[in-house]
Short mmCIF file of C-alpha atoms in Angstrom, two decimals:
data_model
loop_
_atom_site.label_atom_id
_atom_site.label_comp_id
_atom_site.label_asym_id
_atom_site.label_seq_id
_atom_site.Cartn_x
_atom_site.Cartn_y
_atom_site.Cartn_z
CA MET A 18 11.14 7.21 32.10
CA LYS A 19 14.15 9.52 32.58
CA VAL A 20 15.74 8.01 29.48
CA LEU A 21 12.63 8.73 27.40
CA ILE A 22 12.45 12.35 28.62
CA PHE A 23 16.12 12.82 27.79
CA LEU A 24 15.58 11.44 24.29
CA CYS A 25 12.61 13.75 23.70
CA LEU A 26 14.61 16.78 24.90
CA LEU A 27 17.56 15.80 22.74
CA ILE A 28 15.32 15.48 19.70
CA CYS A 29 13.71 18.88 20.33
CA MET A 30 17.16 20.50 20.65
CA GLN A 31 17.98 19.15 17.19
CA SER A 32 14.72 20.36 15.61
CA PRO A 33 16.27 23.18 13.52
CA LEU A 34 17.84 20.47 11.37
CA PHE A 35 14.39 19.23 10.35
CA ALA A 36 12.50 21.73 8.21
CA GLN A 37 9.89 19.24 7.02
CA PHE A 38 9.28 16.86 9.93
CA LYS A 39 9.34 17.75 13.60
CA PRO A 40 10.69 14.87 15.72
CA ILE A 41 8.38 13.92 18.59
CA ALA A 42 9.91 10.83 20.19
CA GLU A 43 11.68 7.57 19.52
CA SER A 44 11.74 4.20 21.25
CA THR A 45 14.76 2.44 22.61
CA GLU A 46 16.64 0.50 19.95
CA PHE A 47 16.16 -3.19 19.21
CA GLU A 48 17.43 -5.75 16.72
CA GLU A 49 16.41 -5.27 13.10
CA PRO A 50 13.75 -7.77 11.94
CA ASP A 51 15.03 -9.61 8.89
CA GLU A 52 12.20 -12.04 8.01
CA GLY A 53 8.43 -12.18 8.16
CA PHE A 54 6.17 -9.12 8.14
CA THR A 55 6.09 -5.84 10.06
CA ARG A 56 3.75 -2.91 10.51
CA VAL A 57 3.34 0.13 12.75
CA LEU A 58 -0.23 0.85 13.86
CA GLN A 59 -1.31 4.07 15.61
CA LEU A 60 -4.48 3.79 17.67
CA LYS A 61 -7.05 6.56 17.99
CA ASN A 62 -6.31 6.95 21.72
CA GLY A 63 -2.72 7.97 20.95
CA CYS A 64 -1.08 4.60 21.68
CA THR A 65 1.09 2.84 19.10
CA MET A 66 1.67 -0.83 18.33
CA PHE A 67 4.53 -2.39 16.35
CA PHE A 68 3.95 -5.88 14.96
CA HIS A 69 6.51 -8.38 13.75
CA VAL A 70 4.84 -11.49 12.36
CA THR A 71 7.74 -13.92 12.22
CA ILE A 72 8.10 -17.05 10.13
CA LYS A 73 8.96 -19.41 12.98
CA SER A 74 8.43 -17.66 16.32
CA GLY A 75 4.90 -16.30 16.26
CA ILE A 76 3.99 -12.61 16.59
CA SER A 77 6.03 -10.04 18.50
CA VAL A 78 3.99 -7.06 19.76
CA ARG A 79 5.57 -3.85 21.05
CA LEU A 80 3.06 -1.50 22.67
CA PHE A 81 3.70 2.19 23.44
CA ASP A 82 1.34 4.40 25.44
CA GLU A 83 0.21 7.90 24.45
CA LYS A 84 3.38 9.31 26.02
CA TYR A 85 5.55 6.95 23.90
CA LYS A 86 6.61 4.82 26.85
CA GLY A 87 7.18 1.21 25.82
CA LYS A 88 5.58 -1.72 27.63
CA PRO A 89 7.07 -5.23 27.89
CA VAL A 90 7.23 -7.03 24.54
CA ARG A 91 4.49 -9.63 24.06
CA ASN A 92 5.14 -12.84 22.12
CA ILE A 93 2.00 -14.47 20.75
CA GLN A 94 1.94 -18.06 19.50
CA PRO A 95 -0.96 -18.38 17.03
CA SER A 96 -2.43 -21.76 16.19
CA PHE A 97 -1.18 -21.59 12.60
CA GLY A 98 2.38 -22.03 13.92
CA LYS A 99 5.30 -21.82 11.49
CA LEU A 100 4.49 -19.85 8.34
CA LYS A 101 5.12 -21.26 4.86
CA LYS A 102 3.44 -19.24 2.10
CA ALA A 103 1.89 -16.55 4.27
CA ARG A 104 0.56 -13.05 3.78
CA VAL A 105 -0.50 -10.53 6.38
CA ASP A 106 -3.54 -9.22 4.51
CA GLY A 107 -4.51 -6.57 7.05
CA ILE A 108 -3.49 -4.91 10.30
CA PHE A 109 -5.86 -2.21 11.54
CA GLU A 110 -7.71 -0.89 14.57
CA ILE A 111 -11.23 -2.07 15.33
CA ASN A 112 -13.00 -0.83 18.47
CA GLY A 113 -9.75 0.03 20.27
CA ASP A 114 -8.01 -3.29 19.53
CA ALA A 115 -5.71 -4.41 16.74
CA THR A 116 -7.14 -6.82 14.16
CA LEU A 117 -4.75 -8.99 12.15
CA LEU A 118 -5.90 -10.97 9.12
CA VAL A 119 -3.27 -13.56 8.21
CA SER A 120 -3.58 -16.03 5.34
CA GLU A 121 -1.47 -19.15 5.02
CA LEU A 122 -1.23 -22.51 3.27
CA GLU A 123 -2.20 -25.52 5.35
CA GLY A 124 -1.75 -28.77 3.47
CA LYS A 125 -1.86 -26.76 0.19
CA SER A 126 -5.19 -25.20 1.23
CA PRO A 127 -5.31 -21.39 1.63
CA VAL A 128 -6.66 -20.46 5.08
CA LEU A 129 -7.55 -17.03 6.49
CA TYR A 130 -7.18 -16.35 10.22
CA ARG A 131 -8.45 -13.40 12.24
CA LEU A 132 -6.58 -12.43 15.40
CA ILE A 133 -7.79 -9.74 17.80
CA ILE A 134 -5.05 -8.28 19.99
CA ASP A 135 -5.86 -6.14 23.02
CA GLY A 136 -4.96 -2.51 22.35
CA ALA A 137 -4.22 -1.88 26.05
CA THR A 138 -2.10 -4.94 26.89
CA GLY A 139 -0.89 -6.45 23.61
CA LYS A 140 -2.36 -9.82 24.60
CA LEU A 141 -4.24 -12.08 22.20
CA LYS A 142 -7.97 -11.79 22.91
CA LYS A 143 -9.36 -14.05 20.21
CA GLU A 144 -8.24 -16.12 17.25
CA GLU A 145 -10.46 -17.83 14.69
CA LYS A 146 -10.37 -19.32 11.22
CA LEU A 147 -12.54 -17.24 8.89
CA ALA A 148 -12.21 -19.23 5.68
CA GLU A 149 -10.55 -22.31 4.22
CA LEU A 150 -10.34 -22.96 0.49
CA GLU A 151 -9.75 -26.03 -1.63
CA LYS A 152 -6.22 -27.36 -2.12
CA LEU A 153 -4.09 -25.71 -4.78
CA GLY A 154 -3.37 -27.92 -7.75
CA PHE A 155 0.07 -28.69 -9.13
CA MET A 156 0.09 -25.74 -11.55
CA ARG A 157 -1.32 -23.16 -9.14
CA LYS A 158 0.44 -21.03 -6.54
CA ARG A 159 -0.48 -18.22 -4.17
CA VAL A 160 -0.05 -14.55 -4.89
CA THR A 161 2.41 -13.01 -2.43
CA LEU A 162 3.65 -9.45 -2.00
CA THR A 163 6.85 -10.37 -3.86
CA SER A 164 5.24 -12.51 -6.56
CA ASN A 165 2.01 -11.47 -8.24
CA TRP A 166 1.66 -14.60 -10.35
CA GLY A 167 -0.93 -16.99 -9.02
CA VAL A 168 -4.36 -17.09 -7.42
CA PRO A 169 -5.58 -14.02 -5.44
CA ASP A 170 -7.46 -16.04 -2.84
CA PHE A 171 -8.15 -13.35 -0.18
CA LYS A 172 -8.31 -9.56 -0.16
CA VAL A 173 -9.12 -7.29 2.79
CA ALA A 174 -10.48 -3.73 2.79
CA LYS A 175 -10.96 -1.45 5.81
CA ASP A 176 -13.10 1.68 5.90
CA PRO A 177 -10.65 4.45 6.95
CA HIS A 178 -13.52 6.43 8.48
CA SER A 179 -15.16 3.72 10.63
CA ASP A 180 -14.55 0.37 12.30
CA ASN A 181 -16.04 -1.68 9.47
CA TYR A 182 -14.20 -3.92 7.03
CA ALA A 183 -14.73 -6.57 4.37
CA VAL A 184 -13.09 -9.75 3.09
CA PHE A 185 -13.10 -10.92 -0.52
CA ILE A 186 -12.73 -14.67 -1.14
CA TYR A 187 -11.88 -16.29 -4.47
CA ARG A 188 -12.56 -20.00 -4.97
CA ALA A 189 -10.96 -21.01 -8.26
CA SER A 190 -12.49 -24.48 -8.56
CA GLU A 191 -16.08 -23.48 -7.85
CA SER A 192 -18.77 -22.74 -10.42
CA ALA A 193 -19.08 -19.17 -11.64
CA SER A 194 -22.00 -18.49 -9.28
CA LYS A 195 -19.95 -19.38 -6.18
CA ARG A 196 -16.45 -18.47 -7.24
CA MET A 197 -16.28 -15.02 -5.64
CA GLU A 198 -17.68 -14.02 -2.25
CA VAL A 199 -17.65 -10.85 -0.13
CA ILE A 200 -18.23 -10.73 3.64
CA HIS A 201 -18.95 -7.40 5.34
CA TYR A 202 -18.00 -7.10 9.05
CA GLY A 203 -19.04 -4.55 11.65
CA ALA A 204 -17.21 -2.97 14.58
CA ASP A 205 -17.97 -5.99 16.78
CA HIS A 206 -16.58 -8.35 14.07
CA SER A 207 -20.03 -9.77 13.36
CA GLU A 208 -21.23 -10.32 9.80
CA LEU A 209 -23.35 -7.51 8.40
CA SER A 210 -23.83 -9.11 5.00
CA ARG A 211 -22.42 -11.92 2.87
CA ALA A 212 -22.96 -12.65 -0.80
CA TYR A 213 -21.62 -14.56 -3.78
CA PHE A 214 -21.37 -12.95 -7.17
CA SER A 215 -24.41 -14.98 -8.19
CA ILE A 216 -26.18 -12.43 -10.33
CA LEU A 217 -29.61 -13.30 -11.74
CA ASN A 218 -28.63 -11.70 -15.05
CA ASP A 219 -26.26 -14.02 -16.97
CA LYS A 220 -24.64 -10.94 -18.47
CA TYR A 221 -22.66 -10.44 -15.25
CA LYS A 222 -21.93 -14.06 -14.47
CA HIS A 223 -18.23 -13.84 -15.38
CA LEU A 224 -16.62 -10.92 -13.58
CA THR A 225 -13.02 -10.07 -12.74
CA PHE A 226 -12.52 -8.54 -9.28
CA PHE A 227 -10.20 -5.52 -8.95
CA ASP A 228 -10.89 -3.73 -5.66
CA MET A 229 -13.51 -2.93 -3.04
CA ALA A 230 -14.32 -0.08 -0.67
CA VAL A 231 -16.26 -0.25 2.59
CA LEU A 232 -18.73 2.53 3.43
CA GLY A 233 -19.31 2.18 7.16
CA SER A 234 -21.91 -0.40 8.05
CA ASP A 235 -24.07 0.55 5.06
CA LYS A 236 -22.49 -1.17 2.09
CA VAL A 237 -19.48 -2.54 0.26
CA ILE A 238 -18.71 -1.38 -3.29
CA VAL A 239 -16.76 -3.73 -5.56
CA LEU A 240 -14.97 -2.61 -8.72
CA ALA A 241 -14.96 -5.36 -11.34
CA SER A 242 -15.02 -5.88 -15.10
CA VAL A 243 -17.26 -7.96 -17.34
CA ASN A 244 -14.91 -10.47 -18.91
CA ASP A 245 -16.51 -10.72 -22.35
CA GLU A 246 -17.30 -7.02 -22.84
CA GLY A 247 -14.43 -5.07 -21.29
CA LYS A 248 -16.79 -2.96 -19.19
CA TYR A 249 -16.13 -1.75 -15.65
CA VAL A 250 -18.96 -2.19 -13.17
CA PHE A 251 -19.79 -1.33 -9.56
CA ALA A 252 -21.21 -4.24 -7.57
CA SER A 253 -22.96 -2.99 -4.44
CA LEU A 254 -23.65 -5.15 -1.38
CA GLU A 255 -25.89 -3.40 1.14
CA LYS A 256 -26.19 -4.25 4.83
CA GLY A 257 -28.34 -7.30 5.47
CA ARG A 258 -28.48 -8.26 1.78
CA TYR A 259 -27.36 -11.51 0.20
CA ILE A 260 -27.14 -10.44 -3.42
CA PHE A 261 -25.25 -7.73 -5.29
CA SER A 262 -26.73 -4.98 -7.41
CA ILE A 263 -24.76 -4.05 -10.54
CA GLU A 264 -24.22 -0.67 -12.20
CA GLU A 265 -22.16 -0.25 -15.38
CA LEU A 266 -19.60 2.55 -15.56
CA ASN A 267 -19.47 4.61 -18.70
CA ILE A 268 -15.72 4.26 -19.20
CA PRO A 269 -14.42 3.81 -22.80
CA VAL A 270 -14.84 0.13 -23.77
CA ASN A 271 -12.46 -0.03 -26.74
CA ARG A 272 -9.81 -0.92 -24.18
CA ASP A 273 -9.27 -4.03 -22.09
CA PRO A 274 -9.50 -3.52 -18.31
CA VAL A 275 -6.21 -4.32 -16.59
CA SER A 276 -6.79 -3.14 -13.02
CA GLY A 277 -8.36 -0.42 -10.89
CA ILE A 278 -8.85 0.88 -7.35
CA LEU A 279 -11.55 2.68 -5.37
CA LYS A 280 -11.35 5.51 -2.82
CA TYR A 281 -14.33 7.23 -1.22
CA ASN A 282 -14.26 11.05 -1.12
CA GLN A 283 -15.77 12.18 2.19
CA VAL A 284 -16.04 15.78 1.00
CA THR A 285 -17.86 15.24 -2.30
CA LYS A 286 -19.63 12.06 -1.10
CA LYS A 287 -18.58 10.33 -4.32
CA MET A 288 -16.67 7.15 -5.04
CA MET A 289 -13.43 7.75 -6.93
CA ALA A 290 -12.38 5.07 -9.42
CA LEU A 291 -8.86 5.05 -10.89
CA VAL A 292 -8.63 2.49 -13.71
CA TYR A 293 -5.87 1.14 -15.93
CA GLN A 294 -6.66 -0.14 -19.44
CA LYS A 295 -4.88 -1.53 -22.48
CA THR A 296 -5.91 -0.59 -25.99
CA THR A 297 -7.65 -3.23 -28.09
CA GLU A 298 -6.14 -1.84 -31.28
CA LYS A 299 -3.89 -4.30 -33.07
CA ARG A 300 -0.15 -3.64 -33.49
CA THR A 301 -0.14 -1.19 -30.59
CA ASN A 302 0.81 -1.60 -26.95
CA LYS A 303 -0.71 1.49 -25.37
CA TYR A 304 -2.06 1.75 -21.87
CA TYR A 305 -4.41 4.36 -20.42
CA THR A 306 -5.06 5.59 -16.89
CA SER A 307 -8.42 7.24 -16.24
CA LEU A 308 -10.12 8.84 -13.25
CA THR A 309 -13.79 9.34 -12.54
CA ALA A 310 -16.17 10.01 -9.64
CA VAL A 311 -19.53 8.32 -9.11
CA ASP A 312 -22.51 9.48 -7.07
CA LEU A 313 -23.59 6.34 -5.18
CA ASN A 314 -27.22 7.41 -4.92
CA SER A 315 -27.89 8.03 -8.60
CA TYR A 316 -24.76 6.29 -9.97
CA LYS A 317 -24.29 9.32 -12.17
CA MET A 318 -20.66 9.65 -13.24
CA ASP A 319 -18.57 12.77 -13.58
CA ASP A 320 -16.62 13.17 -16.79
CA VAL A 321 -13.91 10.55 -17.23
CA VAL A 322 -10.52 12.26 -16.92
CA LYS A 323 -7.70 10.74 -18.93
CA ILE A 324 -4.56 11.05 -16.82
CA GLN A 325 -2.03 12.94 -18.92
CA ALA A 326 1.42 13.54 -17.50
CA ALA A 327 2.54 16.05 -20.16
CA THR A 328 4.36 18.34 -17.71
CA ILE A 329 6.13 15.40 -16.07
CA ASP A 330 7.03 13.93 -19.45
CA GLN A 331 8.50 17.25 -20.61
CA LYS A 332 10.62 17.52 -17.48
CA SER A 333 11.78 13.92 -17.80
CA LYS A 334 13.03 14.58 -21.34
CA GLU A 335 14.67 17.81 -20.23
CA ILE A 336 16.67 16.02 -17.53
CA PHE A 337 17.31 12.58 -18.99
CA GLY A 338 17.15 13.17 -22.75
CA LYS A 339 14.53 13.28 -25.49
CA LYS A 340 14.14 9.50 -25.62
CA ASN A 341 13.19 9.26 -21.94
CA ASP A 342 9.41 9.52 -22.05
CA PHE A 343 7.54 9.30 -18.77
CA GLU A 344 5.14 6.37 -19.01
CA GLY A 345 4.01 5.81 -15.46
CA ILE A 346 1.92 2.91 -14.21
CA PRO A 347 -0.81 3.94 -11.73
CA GLN A 348 -0.03 3.01 -8.11
CA ASN A 349 -2.42 4.89 -5.84
CA ILE A 350 -4.81 7.77 -5.34
CA CYS A 351 -4.93 9.87 -2.18
CA ILE A 352 -8.01 11.89 -1.21
CA ASN A 353 -6.92 15.13 0.47
CA ALA A 354 -8.75 16.87 3.32
CA ASP A 355 -10.27 19.53 1.01
CA GLY A 356 -11.72 16.93 -1.37
CA SER A 357 -8.99 17.26 -3.97
CA CYS A 358 -7.01 14.18 -4.91
CA SER A 359 -3.49 13.14 -5.86
CA VAL A 360 -2.73 10.40 -8.39
CA MET A 361 0.60 8.57 -8.16
CA LEU A 362 2.29 7.01 -11.20
CA GLU A 363 5.51 5.00 -11.25
CA GLN A 364 7.71 3.90 -14.13
CA ILE A 365 8.46 0.17 -13.92
CA GLU A 366 10.78 -1.82 -16.17
CA TYR A 367 10.47 -5.60 -16.10
CA ILE A 368 13.65 -7.63 -16.47
CA GLU A 369 13.83 -11.33 -17.29
CA THR A 370 16.85 -13.48 -16.51
CA ARG A 371 17.43 -17.12 -17.36
CA SER A 372 19.69 -19.46 -15.38
CA SER A 373 21.99 -22.11 -16.84
CA SER A 374 19.29 -24.70 -16.09
CA GLY A 375 16.76 -22.74 -18.13
CA SER A 376 14.62 -21.44 -15.28
CA VAL A 377 13.30 -17.90 -15.71
CA ARG A 378 13.19 -15.18 -13.04
CA LEU A 379 11.41 -11.85 -13.27
CA HIS A 380 12.70 -8.67 -11.66
CA SER A 381 11.35 -5.12 -11.34
CA MET A 382 13.22 -1.86 -11.83
CA LEU A 383 11.22 0.83 -10.08
CA GLY A 384 11.80 4.15 -11.81
CA ASN A 385 10.65 7.74 -11.51
CA VAL A 386 7.44 8.69 -9.71
CA GLY A 387 4.95 11.23 -11.01
CA VAL A 388 2.32 12.88 -8.80
CA ILE A 389 -0.60 14.83 -10.28
CA HIS A 390 -2.97 16.91 -8.14
CA PHE A 391 -6.63 17.38 -9.19
CA ASP A 392 -9.37 19.52 -7.69
CA GLN A 393 -12.80 18.17 -6.76
CA ARG A 394 -14.04 18.49 -10.35
CA GLY A 395 -11.08 16.68 -11.93
CA LYS A 396 -9.21 19.76 -13.10
CA GLN A 397 -5.45 19.27 -13.05
CA LEU A 398 -3.75 21.66 -10.62
CA SER A 399 -0.06 20.69 -10.48
CA SER A 400 2.40 17.95 -11.40
CA TYR A 401 5.63 16.71 -9.83
CA LEU A 402 8.44 14.40 -10.90
CA ILE A 403 10.49 12.52 -8.32
CA PRO A 404 13.50 10.80 -9.94
CA LYS A 405 14.60 7.45 -8.56
CA ARG A 406 15.77 4.03 -9.65
CA GLN A 407 15.42 0.95 -7.41
CA TYR A 408 16.11 -2.67 -8.32
CA ILE A 409 13.77 -5.34 -6.85
CA PRO A 410 15.18 -8.82 -7.64
CA GLY A 411 12.83 -11.77 -7.95
CA SER A 412 9.66 -9.64 -7.85
CA TRP A 413 7.15 -8.67 -10.51
CA LEU A 414 5.34 -5.59 -9.21
CA PRO A 415 2.21 -4.59 -11.15
CA SER A 416 -0.04 -1.55 -11.23
CA PHE A 417 -1.46 -0.53 -7.84
CA TYR A 418 0.98 -2.65 -5.83
CA VAL A 419 1.46 0.38 -3.54
CA ALA A 420 -2.29 0.73 -2.95
CA SER A 421 -2.62 -3.01 -2.28
CA ARG A 422 -0.26 -2.69 0.70
CA GLY A 423 -2.41 -0.03 2.37
CA THR A 424 -3.14 -1.90 5.62
CA ALA A 425 -1.18 -5.07 4.84
CA GLY A 426 1.92 -6.19 6.66
CA GLN A 427 5.17 -5.23 4.95
CA GLU A 428 7.09 -8.34 3.93
CA LEU A 429 10.79 -8.38 4.78
CA PHE A 430 12.52 -9.65 1.67
CA TRP A 431 16.18 -8.99 0.85
CA ALA A 432 15.89 -5.51 2.47
CA ASP A 433 13.43 -4.50 -0.25
CA GLN A 434 11.14 -3.13 2.49
CA TYR A 435 13.30 0.00 2.26
CA LYS A 436 12.50 0.52 -1.44
CA SER A 437 9.46 1.89 -3.31
CA PHE A 438 7.91 5.15 -2.01
CA GLY A 439 5.41 6.48 0.52
CA TYR A 440 2.93 9.35 0.54
CA ILE A 441 1.57 11.60 3.30
CA SER A 442 -1.35 14.00 2.92
CA ALA A 443 -0.63 16.41 5.79
CA PRO A 444 -2.75 19.47 6.70
CA ASP A 445 -0.50 22.07 5.05
CA ARG A 446 1.18 20.09 2.26
CA ASN A 447 1.69 16.63 0.85
CA TYR A 448 4.95 14.70 0.99
CA LEU A 449 6.52 11.90 -0.95
CA LEU A 450 9.05 9.78 0.95
CA LEU A 451 11.77 7.45 -0.31
CA ASN A 452 15.13 6.03 0.72
CA ASP A 453 17.95 7.11 -1.57
CA ILE A 454 21.65 7.94 -1.65
CA ASP A 455 22.56 11.57 -1.14
CA GLU A 456 24.54 11.68 -4.40
CA ASN A 457 21.42 11.16 -6.50
CA GLY A 458 20.10 14.56 -5.44
CA LYS A 459 23.41 16.21 -6.28
CA HIS A 460 23.90 14.55 -9.68
CA LEU A 461 20.35 15.00 -10.93
CA LYS A 462 21.16 18.10 -12.96
CA LYS A 463 23.57 15.97 -14.99
CA GLY A 464 20.78 13.54 -15.82
CA LYS A 465 22.26 10.76 -13.72
CA VAL A 466 20.47 8.60 -11.16
CA THR A 467 22.35 5.73 -9.55
CA THR A 468 20.37 2.49 -9.28
CA ILE A 469 19.70 1.43 -5.67
CA ARG A 470 20.46 -2.27 -5.36
CA THR A 471 21.60 -2.38 -1.74
CA VAL A 472 20.34 0.19 0.75
CA THR A 473 23.24 0.44 3.21
CA SER A 474 24.26 3.88 1.85
CA CYS A 475 20.72 5.30 1.74
CA ASP A 476 18.85 7.80 3.92
CA LEU A 477 15.16 8.68 4.11
CA PHE A 478 14.29 11.78 2.08
CA GLY A 479 11.11 13.85 2.05
CA TYR A 480 9.83 15.82 -0.95
CA PRO A 481 7.26 18.56 -0.18
CA LEU A 482 4.85 18.62 -3.13
CA GLU A 483 4.08 22.32 -3.42
CA GLY A 484 5.04 25.26 -5.58
CA SER A 485 5.79 25.47 -9.29
CA GLU A 486 9.00 23.44 -9.43
CA VAL A 487 8.22 20.16 -11.20
CA VAL A 488 11.13 18.44 -9.46
CA PRO A 489 10.77 19.47 -5.81
CA SER A 490 13.74 19.92 -3.52
CA ARG A 491 14.31 17.25 -0.90
CA LYS A 492 15.73 16.99 2.60
CA MET A 493 16.73 14.14 4.88
CA VAL A 494 13.77 13.34 7.12
CA PHE A 495 16.00 12.38 10.07
CA GLY A 496 18.72 14.93 9.32
CA GLU A 497 22.41 14.18 8.84
CA ALA A 498 23.28 10.88 10.51
CA GLY A 499 26.83 11.96 11.41
CA LYS A 500 29.85 10.17 10.01
CA LYS A 501 30.37 9.20 6.37
CA ASN A 502 29.17 5.61 6.80
CA ASP A 503 26.25 6.48 9.08
CA HIS A 504 22.74 6.40 7.58
CA ASP A 505 19.08 6.53 8.67
CA LEU A 506 16.37 4.75 6.67
CA GLY A 507 12.65 4.18 7.12
CA VAL A 508 10.33 1.26 6.35
CA ILE A 509 7.93 3.34 4.28
CA LEU A 510 5.14 0.98 3.27
CA GLY A 511 4.94 -0.42 6.80
CA ALA A 512 4.52 3.03 8.41
CA ASP A 513 1.34 4.71 9.63
CA TYR A 514 0.09 8.30 9.43
CA LEU A 515 -2.62 9.31 11.93
CA THR A 516 -4.56 12.22 10.46
CA SER A 517 -6.28 13.29 13.69
CA LEU A 518 -2.91 13.93 15.39
CA ASN A 519 -0.93 14.82 12.24
CA ARG A 520 1.56 12.19 13.38
CA TYR A 521 3.71 9.84 11.34
CA ALA A 522 5.10 6.67 12.95
CA ALA A 523 7.62 4.39 11.26
CA LEU A 524 10.35 1.87 11.86
CA LYS A 525 13.70 3.62 11.54
CA LEU A 526 16.91 1.76 10.70
CA GLU A 527 20.08 3.34 12.07
CA ILE A 528 23.32 2.28 10.40
CA ARG A 529 26.41 3.28 12.33
CA GLY A 530 29.32 1.78 10.47
CA ARG A 531 28.83 -1.98 10.75
CA ARG A 532 26.26 -1.69 13.51
CA LYS A 533 22.55 -1.80 12.66
CA ARG A 534 19.64 -1.22 15.02
CA VAL A 535 16.01 -0.14 14.61
CA LYS A 536 13.67 2.13 16.56
CA VAL A 537 10.04 3.14 16.32
CA VAL A 538 9.98 6.90 15.71
CA TRP A 539 7.20 9.49 15.79
CA LEU A 540 7.32 12.61 13.60
CA GLN A 541 5.01 15.51 12.85
CA PRO A 542 4.91 16.80 9.25
CA SER A 543 5.13 20.59 9.08
#
């Protein structure tokens, strides 16, 4: 306890170095996880849990009380044993405990497990198999966080405002009427409703699932498209029902739906839909991102807003040259406390390499990020450009990959958990976070951005998104590490921001020369 108090006092003494984030506390150091999945979860009672779902050794749980004091590490041995082609589809709090939804291949059959871990002790309270699908054929493979080719067998959505959640199940070999299923769960993990996409009207028999949002115990809204017509639809599953109701969205249909996500706006009481489409015009390769809001009582839509990044594009050309257009792919939408929203776009270049044997590998080059703020009515308020360049080998990252990792476990893969970007909607301002080398901030005026391939020379930077400067200034979140070869990074997509306490918790990697150790840290955005 004396050590923890000393650390907190030491952090507070250093606080003038941190203009953006006030340090609160940090755990004792431990060895850096290098395989499996991790996530930090902050509970409503102020406690924090850090999960490491390993490939071979089960689940490691580190529990910290509301005063940041760590309890003995728990090692859980689930029945699924050694992981092969796993995903951690969700880690979130339900009724004071942590709920983990882990999917895996067992004998080539995708299986979804639910584990409930005691929020007070870190012990496993219950484990059960929720679903088991048919075996994958020779030509089929699972979608993972590092490979988006394959069959999206399970998807999990949690209501951020209640203890209700839903599971989407895709059965590729079934008939159209039983291919897709949604199960709605309540705060006690019991089923509130369950339904296949078996619509009485044949018009909606063939749908493509994109996303879903849970509205308490009342209903689940699914965003999908009609395969033959290119239309987006809302499929609503109400509590206690066993069939969906369908409402078409009046979004331009001369484009092919590619993807889309949903976020519920608590202030306006409307469902926000951010969609990504490709033009159907021949000899063109244009894509469009659009935003709209839907009243769920009348299903009346607000005007569809075409996302135009003209200010960001102008700044990109000013810095990097006239040929450097900003063509961002949509990644997420954040609903702010006042009912406004922020849309995040990211430039992605796909690279194909071929080995001497002829095998092909796909890679992703994650480029600049654009953030556009809108008011409640869809009027554009401000735009920001955050330059970066990060190489992700062996991964093909599509639109909305950032949103898809909302409550999922962060896969540890070639240190790529330190790449991409994070976003915080704090009370006074919003922040974008990314790990980068210090030189990229200094050389930006020359139009140069060094590609991040390895992260050993990076630090975590925060960009406050406010004011009129299109490219905001940035500062190191953890301050100067010390010596030349000392650096502090953060696992961004595996972090957790607790709105009620305005507290950000993340796994911090400290590099001190050749020595590497990690800590769980707690920060308060200013």
